[in-house]
mmCIF file with all atom_site columns, C-alpha atoms in Angstrom:
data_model
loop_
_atom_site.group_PDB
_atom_site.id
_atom_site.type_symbol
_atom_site.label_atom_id
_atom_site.label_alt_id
_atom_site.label_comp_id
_atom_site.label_asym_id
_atom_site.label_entity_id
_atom_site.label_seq_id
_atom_site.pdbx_PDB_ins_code
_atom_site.Cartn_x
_atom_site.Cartn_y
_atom_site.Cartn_z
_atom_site.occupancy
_atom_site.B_iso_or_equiv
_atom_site.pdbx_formal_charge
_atom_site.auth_seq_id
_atom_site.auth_comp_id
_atom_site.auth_asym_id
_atom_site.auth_atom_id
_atom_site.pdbx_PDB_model_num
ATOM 1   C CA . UNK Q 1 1   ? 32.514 -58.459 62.662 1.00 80.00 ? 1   UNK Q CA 1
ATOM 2   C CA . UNK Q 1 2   ? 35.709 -59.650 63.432 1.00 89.00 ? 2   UNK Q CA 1
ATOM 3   C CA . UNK Q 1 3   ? 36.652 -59.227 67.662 1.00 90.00 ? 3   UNK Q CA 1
ATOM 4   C CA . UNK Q 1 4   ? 40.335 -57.548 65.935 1.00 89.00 ? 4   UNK Q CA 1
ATOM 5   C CA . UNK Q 1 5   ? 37.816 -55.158 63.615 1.00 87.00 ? 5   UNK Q CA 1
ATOM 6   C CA . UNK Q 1 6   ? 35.653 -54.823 66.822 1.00 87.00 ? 6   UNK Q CA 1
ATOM 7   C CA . UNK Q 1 7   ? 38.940 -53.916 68.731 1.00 90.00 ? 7   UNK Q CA 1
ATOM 8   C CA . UNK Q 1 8   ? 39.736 -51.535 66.002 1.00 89.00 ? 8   UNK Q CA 1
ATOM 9   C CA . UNK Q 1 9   ? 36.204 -49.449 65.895 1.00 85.00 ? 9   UNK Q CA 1
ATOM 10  C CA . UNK Q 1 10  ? 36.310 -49.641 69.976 1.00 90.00 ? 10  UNK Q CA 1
ATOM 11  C CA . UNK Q 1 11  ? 39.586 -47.875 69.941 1.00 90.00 ? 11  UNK Q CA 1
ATOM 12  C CA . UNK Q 1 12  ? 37.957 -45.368 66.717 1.00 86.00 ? 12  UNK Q CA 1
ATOM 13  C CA . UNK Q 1 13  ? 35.000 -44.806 69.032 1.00 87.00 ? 13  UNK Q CA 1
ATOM 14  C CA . UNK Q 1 14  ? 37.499 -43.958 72.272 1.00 90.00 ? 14  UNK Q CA 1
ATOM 15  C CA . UNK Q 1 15  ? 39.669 -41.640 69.812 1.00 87.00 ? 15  UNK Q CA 1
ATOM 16  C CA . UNK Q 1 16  ? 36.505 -39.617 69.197 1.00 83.00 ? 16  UNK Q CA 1
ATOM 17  C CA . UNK Q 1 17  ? 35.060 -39.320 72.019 1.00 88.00 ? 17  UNK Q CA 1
ATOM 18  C CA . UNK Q 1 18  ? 31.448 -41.088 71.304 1.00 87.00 ? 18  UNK Q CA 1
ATOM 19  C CA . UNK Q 1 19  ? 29.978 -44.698 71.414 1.00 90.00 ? 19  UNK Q CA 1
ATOM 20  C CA . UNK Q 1 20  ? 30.418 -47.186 68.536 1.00 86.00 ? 20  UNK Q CA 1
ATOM 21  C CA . UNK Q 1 21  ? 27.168 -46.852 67.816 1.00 88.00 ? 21  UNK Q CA 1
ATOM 22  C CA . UNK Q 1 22  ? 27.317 -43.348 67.342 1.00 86.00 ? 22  UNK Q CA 1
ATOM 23  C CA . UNK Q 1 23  ? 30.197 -43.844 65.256 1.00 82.00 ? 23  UNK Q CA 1
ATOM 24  C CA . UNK Q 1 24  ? 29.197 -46.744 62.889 1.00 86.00 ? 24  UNK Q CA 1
ATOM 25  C CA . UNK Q 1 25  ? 25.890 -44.264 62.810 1.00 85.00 ? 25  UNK Q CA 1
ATOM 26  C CA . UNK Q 1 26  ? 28.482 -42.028 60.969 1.00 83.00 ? 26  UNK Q CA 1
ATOM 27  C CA . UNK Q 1 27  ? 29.794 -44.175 59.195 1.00 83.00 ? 27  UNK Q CA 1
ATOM 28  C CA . UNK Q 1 28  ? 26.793 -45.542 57.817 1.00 85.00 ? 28  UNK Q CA 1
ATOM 29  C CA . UNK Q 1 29  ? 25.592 -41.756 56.983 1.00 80.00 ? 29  UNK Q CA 1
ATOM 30  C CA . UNK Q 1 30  ? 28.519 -41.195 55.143 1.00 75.00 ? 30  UNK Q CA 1
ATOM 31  C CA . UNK Q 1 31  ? 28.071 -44.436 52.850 1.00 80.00 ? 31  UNK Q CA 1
ATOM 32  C CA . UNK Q 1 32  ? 24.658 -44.381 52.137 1.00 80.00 ? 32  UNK Q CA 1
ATOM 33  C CA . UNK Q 1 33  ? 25.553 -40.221 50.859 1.00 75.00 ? 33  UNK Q CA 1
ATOM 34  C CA . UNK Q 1 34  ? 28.205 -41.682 48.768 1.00 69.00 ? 34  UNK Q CA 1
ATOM 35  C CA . UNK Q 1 35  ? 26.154 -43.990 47.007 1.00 78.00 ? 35  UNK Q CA 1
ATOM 36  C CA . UNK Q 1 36  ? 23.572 -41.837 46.706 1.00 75.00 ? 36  UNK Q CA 1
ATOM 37  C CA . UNK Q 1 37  ? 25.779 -39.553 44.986 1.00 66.00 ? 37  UNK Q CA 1
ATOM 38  C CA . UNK Q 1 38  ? 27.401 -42.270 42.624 1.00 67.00 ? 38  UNK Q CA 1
ATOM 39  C CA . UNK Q 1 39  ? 24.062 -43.715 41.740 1.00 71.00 ? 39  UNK Q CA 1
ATOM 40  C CA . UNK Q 1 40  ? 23.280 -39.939 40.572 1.00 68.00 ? 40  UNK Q CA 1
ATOM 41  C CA . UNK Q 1 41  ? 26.484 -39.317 39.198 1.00 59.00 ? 41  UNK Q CA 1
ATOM 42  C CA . UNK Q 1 42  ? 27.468 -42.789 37.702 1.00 59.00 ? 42  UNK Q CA 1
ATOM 43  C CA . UNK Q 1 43  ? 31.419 -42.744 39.256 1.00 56.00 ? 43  UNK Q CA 1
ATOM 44  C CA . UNK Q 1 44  ? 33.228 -42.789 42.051 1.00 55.00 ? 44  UNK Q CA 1
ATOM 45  C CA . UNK Q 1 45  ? 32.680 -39.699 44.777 1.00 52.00 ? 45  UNK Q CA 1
ATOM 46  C CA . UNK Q 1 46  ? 35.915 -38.004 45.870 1.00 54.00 ? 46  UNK Q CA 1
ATOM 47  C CA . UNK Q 1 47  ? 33.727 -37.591 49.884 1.00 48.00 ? 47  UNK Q CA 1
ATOM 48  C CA . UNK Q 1 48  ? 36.521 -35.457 50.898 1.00 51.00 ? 48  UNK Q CA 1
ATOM 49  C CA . UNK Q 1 49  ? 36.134 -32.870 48.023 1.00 56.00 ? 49  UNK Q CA 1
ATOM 50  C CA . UNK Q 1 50  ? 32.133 -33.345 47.889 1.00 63.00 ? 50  UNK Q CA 1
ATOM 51  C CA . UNK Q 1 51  ? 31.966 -33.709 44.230 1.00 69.00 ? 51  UNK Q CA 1
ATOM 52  C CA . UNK Q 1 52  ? 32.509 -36.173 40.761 1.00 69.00 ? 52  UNK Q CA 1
ATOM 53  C CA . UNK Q 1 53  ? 34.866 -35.205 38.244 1.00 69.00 ? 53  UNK Q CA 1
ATOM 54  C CA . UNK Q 1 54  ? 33.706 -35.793 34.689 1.00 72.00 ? 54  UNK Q CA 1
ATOM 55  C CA . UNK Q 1 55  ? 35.123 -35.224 31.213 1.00 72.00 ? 55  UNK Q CA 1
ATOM 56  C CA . UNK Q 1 56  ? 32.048 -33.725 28.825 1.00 67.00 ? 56  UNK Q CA 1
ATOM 57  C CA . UNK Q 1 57  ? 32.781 -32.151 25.393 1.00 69.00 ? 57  UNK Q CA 1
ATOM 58  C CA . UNK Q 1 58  ? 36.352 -32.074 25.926 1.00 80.00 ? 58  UNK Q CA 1
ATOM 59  C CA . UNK Q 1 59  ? 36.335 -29.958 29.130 1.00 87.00 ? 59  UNK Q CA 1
ATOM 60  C CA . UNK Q 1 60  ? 36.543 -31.154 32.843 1.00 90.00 ? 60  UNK Q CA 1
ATOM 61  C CA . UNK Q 1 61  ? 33.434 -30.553 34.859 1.00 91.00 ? 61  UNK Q CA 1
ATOM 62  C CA . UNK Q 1 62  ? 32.495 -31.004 38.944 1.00 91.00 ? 62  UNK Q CA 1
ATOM 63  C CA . UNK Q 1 63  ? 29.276 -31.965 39.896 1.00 89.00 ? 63  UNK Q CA 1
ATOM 64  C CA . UNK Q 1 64  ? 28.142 -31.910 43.260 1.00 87.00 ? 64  UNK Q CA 1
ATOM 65  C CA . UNK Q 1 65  ? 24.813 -31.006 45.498 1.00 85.00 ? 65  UNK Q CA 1
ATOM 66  C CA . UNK Q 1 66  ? 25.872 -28.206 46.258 1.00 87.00 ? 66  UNK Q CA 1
ATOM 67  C CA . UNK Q 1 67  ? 29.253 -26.661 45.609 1.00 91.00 ? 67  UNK Q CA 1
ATOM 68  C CA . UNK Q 1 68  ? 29.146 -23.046 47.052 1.00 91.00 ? 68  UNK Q CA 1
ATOM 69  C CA . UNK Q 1 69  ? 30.238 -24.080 50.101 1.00 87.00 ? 69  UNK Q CA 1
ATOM 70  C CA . UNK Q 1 70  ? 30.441 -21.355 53.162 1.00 88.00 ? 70  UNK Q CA 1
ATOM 71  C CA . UNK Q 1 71  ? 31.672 -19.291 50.607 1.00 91.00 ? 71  UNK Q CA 1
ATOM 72  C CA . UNK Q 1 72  ? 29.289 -18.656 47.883 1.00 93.00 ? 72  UNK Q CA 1
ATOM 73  C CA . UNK Q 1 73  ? 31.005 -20.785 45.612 1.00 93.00 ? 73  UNK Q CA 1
ATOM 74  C CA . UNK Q 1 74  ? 34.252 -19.000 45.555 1.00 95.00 ? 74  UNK Q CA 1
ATOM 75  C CA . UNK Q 1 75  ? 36.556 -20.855 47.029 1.00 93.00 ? 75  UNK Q CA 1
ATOM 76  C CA . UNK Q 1 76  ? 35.793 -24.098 45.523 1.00 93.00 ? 76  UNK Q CA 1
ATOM 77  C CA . UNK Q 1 77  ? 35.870 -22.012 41.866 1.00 96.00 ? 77  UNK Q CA 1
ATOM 78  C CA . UNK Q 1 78  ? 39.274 -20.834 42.357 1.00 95.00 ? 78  UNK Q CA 1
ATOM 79  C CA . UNK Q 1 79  ? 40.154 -24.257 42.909 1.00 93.00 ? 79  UNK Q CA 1
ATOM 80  C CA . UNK Q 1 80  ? 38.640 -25.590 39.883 1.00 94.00 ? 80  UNK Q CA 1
ATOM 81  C CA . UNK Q 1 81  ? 40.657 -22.282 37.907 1.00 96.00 ? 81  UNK Q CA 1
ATOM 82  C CA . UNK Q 1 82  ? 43.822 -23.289 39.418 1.00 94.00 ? 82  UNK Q CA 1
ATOM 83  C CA . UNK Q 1 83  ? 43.866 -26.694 38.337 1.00 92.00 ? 83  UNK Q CA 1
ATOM 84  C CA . UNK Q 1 84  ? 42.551 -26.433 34.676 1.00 93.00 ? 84  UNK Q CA 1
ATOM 85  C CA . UNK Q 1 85  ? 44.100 -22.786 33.992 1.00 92.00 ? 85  UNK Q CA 1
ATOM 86  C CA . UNK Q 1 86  ? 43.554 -20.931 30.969 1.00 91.00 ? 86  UNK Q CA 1
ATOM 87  C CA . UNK Q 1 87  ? 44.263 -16.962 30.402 1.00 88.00 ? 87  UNK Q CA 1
ATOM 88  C CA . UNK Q 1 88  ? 41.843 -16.744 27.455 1.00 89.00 ? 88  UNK Q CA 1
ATOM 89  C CA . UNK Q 1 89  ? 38.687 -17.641 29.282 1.00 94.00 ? 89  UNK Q CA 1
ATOM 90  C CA . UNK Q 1 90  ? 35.328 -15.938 30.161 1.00 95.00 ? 90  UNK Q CA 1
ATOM 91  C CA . UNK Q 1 91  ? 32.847 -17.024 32.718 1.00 97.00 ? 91  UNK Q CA 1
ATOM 92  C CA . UNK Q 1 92  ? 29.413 -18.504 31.889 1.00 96.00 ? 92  UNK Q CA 1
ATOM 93  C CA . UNK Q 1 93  ? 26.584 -18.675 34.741 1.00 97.00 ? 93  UNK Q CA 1
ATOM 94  C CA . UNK Q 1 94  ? 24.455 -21.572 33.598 1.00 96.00 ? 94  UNK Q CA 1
ATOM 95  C CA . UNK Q 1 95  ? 20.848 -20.661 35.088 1.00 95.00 ? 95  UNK Q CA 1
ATOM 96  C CA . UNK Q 1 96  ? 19.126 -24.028 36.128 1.00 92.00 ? 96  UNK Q CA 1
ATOM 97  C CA . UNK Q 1 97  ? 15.768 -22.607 36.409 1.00 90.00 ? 97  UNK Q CA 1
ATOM 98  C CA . UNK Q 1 98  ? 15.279 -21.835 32.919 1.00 92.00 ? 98  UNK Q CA 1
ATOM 99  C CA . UNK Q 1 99  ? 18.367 -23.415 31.220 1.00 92.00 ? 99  UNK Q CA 1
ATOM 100 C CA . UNK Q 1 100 ? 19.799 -20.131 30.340 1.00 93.00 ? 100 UNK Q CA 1
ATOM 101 C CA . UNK Q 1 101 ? 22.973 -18.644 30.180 1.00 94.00 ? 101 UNK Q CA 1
ATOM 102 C CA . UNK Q 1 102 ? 24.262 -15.341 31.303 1.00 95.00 ? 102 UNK Q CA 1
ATOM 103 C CA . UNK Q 1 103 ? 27.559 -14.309 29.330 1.00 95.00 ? 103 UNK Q CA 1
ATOM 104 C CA . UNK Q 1 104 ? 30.144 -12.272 31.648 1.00 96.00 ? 104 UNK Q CA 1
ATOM 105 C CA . UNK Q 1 105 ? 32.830 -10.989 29.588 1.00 95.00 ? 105 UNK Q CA 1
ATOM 106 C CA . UNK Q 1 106 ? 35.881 -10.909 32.303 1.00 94.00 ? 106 UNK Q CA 1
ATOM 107 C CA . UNK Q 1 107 ? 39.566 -11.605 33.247 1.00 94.00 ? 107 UNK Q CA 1
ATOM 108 C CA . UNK Q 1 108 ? 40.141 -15.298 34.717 1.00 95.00 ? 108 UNK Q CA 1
ATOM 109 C CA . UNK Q 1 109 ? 41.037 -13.789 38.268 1.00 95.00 ? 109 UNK Q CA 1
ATOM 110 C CA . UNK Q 1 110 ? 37.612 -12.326 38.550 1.00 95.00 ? 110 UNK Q CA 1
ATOM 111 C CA . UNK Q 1 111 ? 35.951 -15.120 37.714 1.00 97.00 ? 111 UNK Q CA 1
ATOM 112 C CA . UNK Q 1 112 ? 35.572 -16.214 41.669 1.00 97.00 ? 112 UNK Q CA 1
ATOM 113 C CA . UNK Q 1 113 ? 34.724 -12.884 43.304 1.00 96.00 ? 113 UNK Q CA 1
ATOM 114 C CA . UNK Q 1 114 ? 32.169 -12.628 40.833 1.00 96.00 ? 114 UNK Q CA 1
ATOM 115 C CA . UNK Q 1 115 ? 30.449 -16.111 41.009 1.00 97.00 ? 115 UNK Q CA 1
ATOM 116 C CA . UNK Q 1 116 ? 30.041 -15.523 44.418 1.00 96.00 ? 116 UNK Q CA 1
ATOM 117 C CA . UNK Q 1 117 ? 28.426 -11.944 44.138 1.00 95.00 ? 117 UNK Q CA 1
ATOM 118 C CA . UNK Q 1 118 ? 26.452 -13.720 41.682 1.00 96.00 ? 118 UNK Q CA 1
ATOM 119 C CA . UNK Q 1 119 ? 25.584 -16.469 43.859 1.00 96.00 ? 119 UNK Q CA 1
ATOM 120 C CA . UNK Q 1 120 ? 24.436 -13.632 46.528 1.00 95.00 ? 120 UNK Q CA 1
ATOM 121 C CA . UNK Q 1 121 ? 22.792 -11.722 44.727 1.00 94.00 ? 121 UNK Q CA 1
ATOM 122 C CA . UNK Q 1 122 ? 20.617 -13.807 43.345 1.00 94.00 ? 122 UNK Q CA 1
ATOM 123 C CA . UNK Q 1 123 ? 20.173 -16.182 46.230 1.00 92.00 ? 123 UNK Q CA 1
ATOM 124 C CA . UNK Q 1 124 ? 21.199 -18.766 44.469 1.00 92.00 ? 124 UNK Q CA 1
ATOM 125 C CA . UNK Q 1 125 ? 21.201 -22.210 45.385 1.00 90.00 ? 125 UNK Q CA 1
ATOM 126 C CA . UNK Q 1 126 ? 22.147 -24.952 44.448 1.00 92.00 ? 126 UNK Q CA 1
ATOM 127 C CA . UNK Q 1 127 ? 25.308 -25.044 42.662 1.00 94.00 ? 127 UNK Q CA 1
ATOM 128 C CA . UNK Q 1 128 ? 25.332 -28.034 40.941 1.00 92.00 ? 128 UNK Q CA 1
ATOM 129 C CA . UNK Q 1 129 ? 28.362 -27.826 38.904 1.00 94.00 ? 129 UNK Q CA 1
ATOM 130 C CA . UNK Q 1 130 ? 31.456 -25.819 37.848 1.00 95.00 ? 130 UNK Q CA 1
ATOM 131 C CA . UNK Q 1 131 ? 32.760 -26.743 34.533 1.00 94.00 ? 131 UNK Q CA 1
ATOM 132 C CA . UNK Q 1 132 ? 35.483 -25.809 31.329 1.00 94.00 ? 132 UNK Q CA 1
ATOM 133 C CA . UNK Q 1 133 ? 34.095 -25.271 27.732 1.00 91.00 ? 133 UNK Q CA 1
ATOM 134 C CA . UNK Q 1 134 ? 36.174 -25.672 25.445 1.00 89.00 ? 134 UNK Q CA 1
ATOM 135 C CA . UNK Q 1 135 ? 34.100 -24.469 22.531 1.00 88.00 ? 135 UNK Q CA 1
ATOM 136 C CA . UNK Q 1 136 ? 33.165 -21.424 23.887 1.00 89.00 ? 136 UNK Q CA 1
ATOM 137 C CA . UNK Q 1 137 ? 36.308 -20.978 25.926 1.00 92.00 ? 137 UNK Q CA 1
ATOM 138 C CA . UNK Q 1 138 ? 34.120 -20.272 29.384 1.00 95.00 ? 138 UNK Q CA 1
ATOM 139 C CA . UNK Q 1 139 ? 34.136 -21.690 32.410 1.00 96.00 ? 139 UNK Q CA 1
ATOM 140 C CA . UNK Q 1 140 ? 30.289 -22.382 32.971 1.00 96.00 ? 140 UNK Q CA 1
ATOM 141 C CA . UNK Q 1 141 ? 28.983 -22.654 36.649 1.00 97.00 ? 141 UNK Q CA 1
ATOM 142 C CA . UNK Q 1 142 ? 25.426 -24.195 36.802 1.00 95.00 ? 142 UNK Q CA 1
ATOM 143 C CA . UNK Q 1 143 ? 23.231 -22.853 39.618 1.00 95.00 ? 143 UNK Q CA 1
ATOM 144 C CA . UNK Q 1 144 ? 19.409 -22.082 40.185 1.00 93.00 ? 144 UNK Q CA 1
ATOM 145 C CA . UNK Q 1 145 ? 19.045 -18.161 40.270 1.00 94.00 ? 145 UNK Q CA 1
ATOM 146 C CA . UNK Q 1 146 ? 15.879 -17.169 42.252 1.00 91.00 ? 146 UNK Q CA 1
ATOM 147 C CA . UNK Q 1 147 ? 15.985 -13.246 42.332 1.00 91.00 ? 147 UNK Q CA 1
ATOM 148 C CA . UNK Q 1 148 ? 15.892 -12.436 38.554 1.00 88.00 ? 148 UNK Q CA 1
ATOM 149 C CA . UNK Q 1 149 ? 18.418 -9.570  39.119 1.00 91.00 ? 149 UNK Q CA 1
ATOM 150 C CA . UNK Q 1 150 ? 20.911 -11.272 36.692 1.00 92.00 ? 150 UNK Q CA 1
ATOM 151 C CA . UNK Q 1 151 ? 18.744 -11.951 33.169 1.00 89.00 ? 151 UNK Q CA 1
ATOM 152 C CA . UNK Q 1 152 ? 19.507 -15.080 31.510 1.00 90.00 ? 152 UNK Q CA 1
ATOM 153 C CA . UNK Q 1 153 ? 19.781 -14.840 28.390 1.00 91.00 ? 153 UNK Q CA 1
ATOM 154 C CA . UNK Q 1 154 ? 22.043 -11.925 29.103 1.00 92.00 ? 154 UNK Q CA 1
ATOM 155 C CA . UNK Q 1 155 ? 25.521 -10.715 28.307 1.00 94.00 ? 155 UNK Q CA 1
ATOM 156 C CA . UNK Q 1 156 ? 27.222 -8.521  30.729 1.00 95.00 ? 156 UNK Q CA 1
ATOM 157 C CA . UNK Q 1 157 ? 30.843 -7.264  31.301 1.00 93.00 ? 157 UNK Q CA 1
ATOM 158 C CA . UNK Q 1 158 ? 32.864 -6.792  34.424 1.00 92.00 ? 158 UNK Q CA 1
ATOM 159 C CA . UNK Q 1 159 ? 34.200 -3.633  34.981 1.00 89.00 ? 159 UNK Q CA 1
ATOM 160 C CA . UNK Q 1 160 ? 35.364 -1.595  38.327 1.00 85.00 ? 160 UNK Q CA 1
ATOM 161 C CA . UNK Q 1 161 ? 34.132 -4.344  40.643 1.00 81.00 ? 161 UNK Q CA 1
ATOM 162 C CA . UNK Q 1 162 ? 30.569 -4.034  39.042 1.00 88.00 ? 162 UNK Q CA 1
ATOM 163 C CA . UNK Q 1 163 ? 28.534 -5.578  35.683 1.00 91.00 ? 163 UNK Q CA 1
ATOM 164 C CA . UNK Q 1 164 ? 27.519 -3.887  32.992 1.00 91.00 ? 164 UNK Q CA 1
ATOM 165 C CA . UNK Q 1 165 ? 24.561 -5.289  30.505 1.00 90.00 ? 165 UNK Q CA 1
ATOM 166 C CA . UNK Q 1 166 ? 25.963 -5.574  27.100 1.00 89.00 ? 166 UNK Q CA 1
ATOM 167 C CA . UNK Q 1 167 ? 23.534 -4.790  24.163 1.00 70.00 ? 167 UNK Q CA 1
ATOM 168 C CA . UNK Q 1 168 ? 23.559 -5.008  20.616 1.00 61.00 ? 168 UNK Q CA 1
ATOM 169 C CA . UNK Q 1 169 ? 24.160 -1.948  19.220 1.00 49.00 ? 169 UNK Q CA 1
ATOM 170 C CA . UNK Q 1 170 ? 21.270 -2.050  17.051 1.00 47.00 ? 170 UNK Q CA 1
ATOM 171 C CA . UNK Q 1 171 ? 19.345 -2.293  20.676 1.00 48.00 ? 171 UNK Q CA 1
ATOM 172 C CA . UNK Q 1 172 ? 21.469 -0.173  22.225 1.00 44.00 ? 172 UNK Q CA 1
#
């Protein structure tokens, strides 16, 4: 190290408040997650946002170790909806556990609230990705649902704040 770059992590160190071995303890953390996560993910991390962004099948999909956040997922959701909008989507809730998929027939601006009372109800965790498909015009979040409250295979529809199981009518 350099005595300008040595200068330069002193003066990092200072700013924070800790010694520079605390801080290049950091900073070493901080790589070793990244590549970690790139080795996993095969691209560059975006550290700030805490996940890769990916093109597959046509739609844009985050990946991440766990996406939900302090928020059970709904906060970083509405983020994905805001920046690939589309009015004519419904929401898919990949289950990791058993590779099934629960079929939510609802408006775009529920999608959020109800990923997160998803996410809570079931206990879910991780979420490992929140994704656009195109040829089922869904966003799909992948996450590991414990609880069995929400059956996968399933189709359900929002309505008044709660879901309703959809069957077929010759179940019905």
């Amino acid at each position: 190290m350099s005595t300008a770059e040595d200068i330069e992590l002193s003066g990092w160190a200072d700013q924070d408040g800790v010694t520079k071995s605390a801080l290049l303890h950091d900073m070493i953390g901080r790589e070793r997650k990244r590549r970690i996560l790139q080795g996993r993910y095969g691209t560059e991390i975006d550290m700030i946002a805490g996940y890769t962004e990916t093109s597959l099948l046509g739609g844009k999909i985050w990946r991440g170790d766990n996406l939900a956040g302090t928020d059970a997922g709904y906060t970083r959701v509405k983020e994905f909806i805001e920046r690939y909008s589309h009015d004519d989507r419904t929401l898919s809730i990949y289950n990791a556990l058993d590779e099934s998929t629960a079929e939510i027939n609802c408006s775009v601006e529920d999608i959020p609230e109800i990923v997160s009372f998803v996410y809570n109800l079931e206990h879910a965790y991780p979420m490992t990705f929140i994704g656009e498909s195109p040829s089922s015009k869904s966003y799909v979040i992948g996450m590991t649902l414990t609880r069995g409250r929400i059956q996968t295979p399933g189709v359900y529809r929002a309505e008044n704040g709660r879901l309703h199981s959809v069957l077929p009518s010759n179940l019905a």
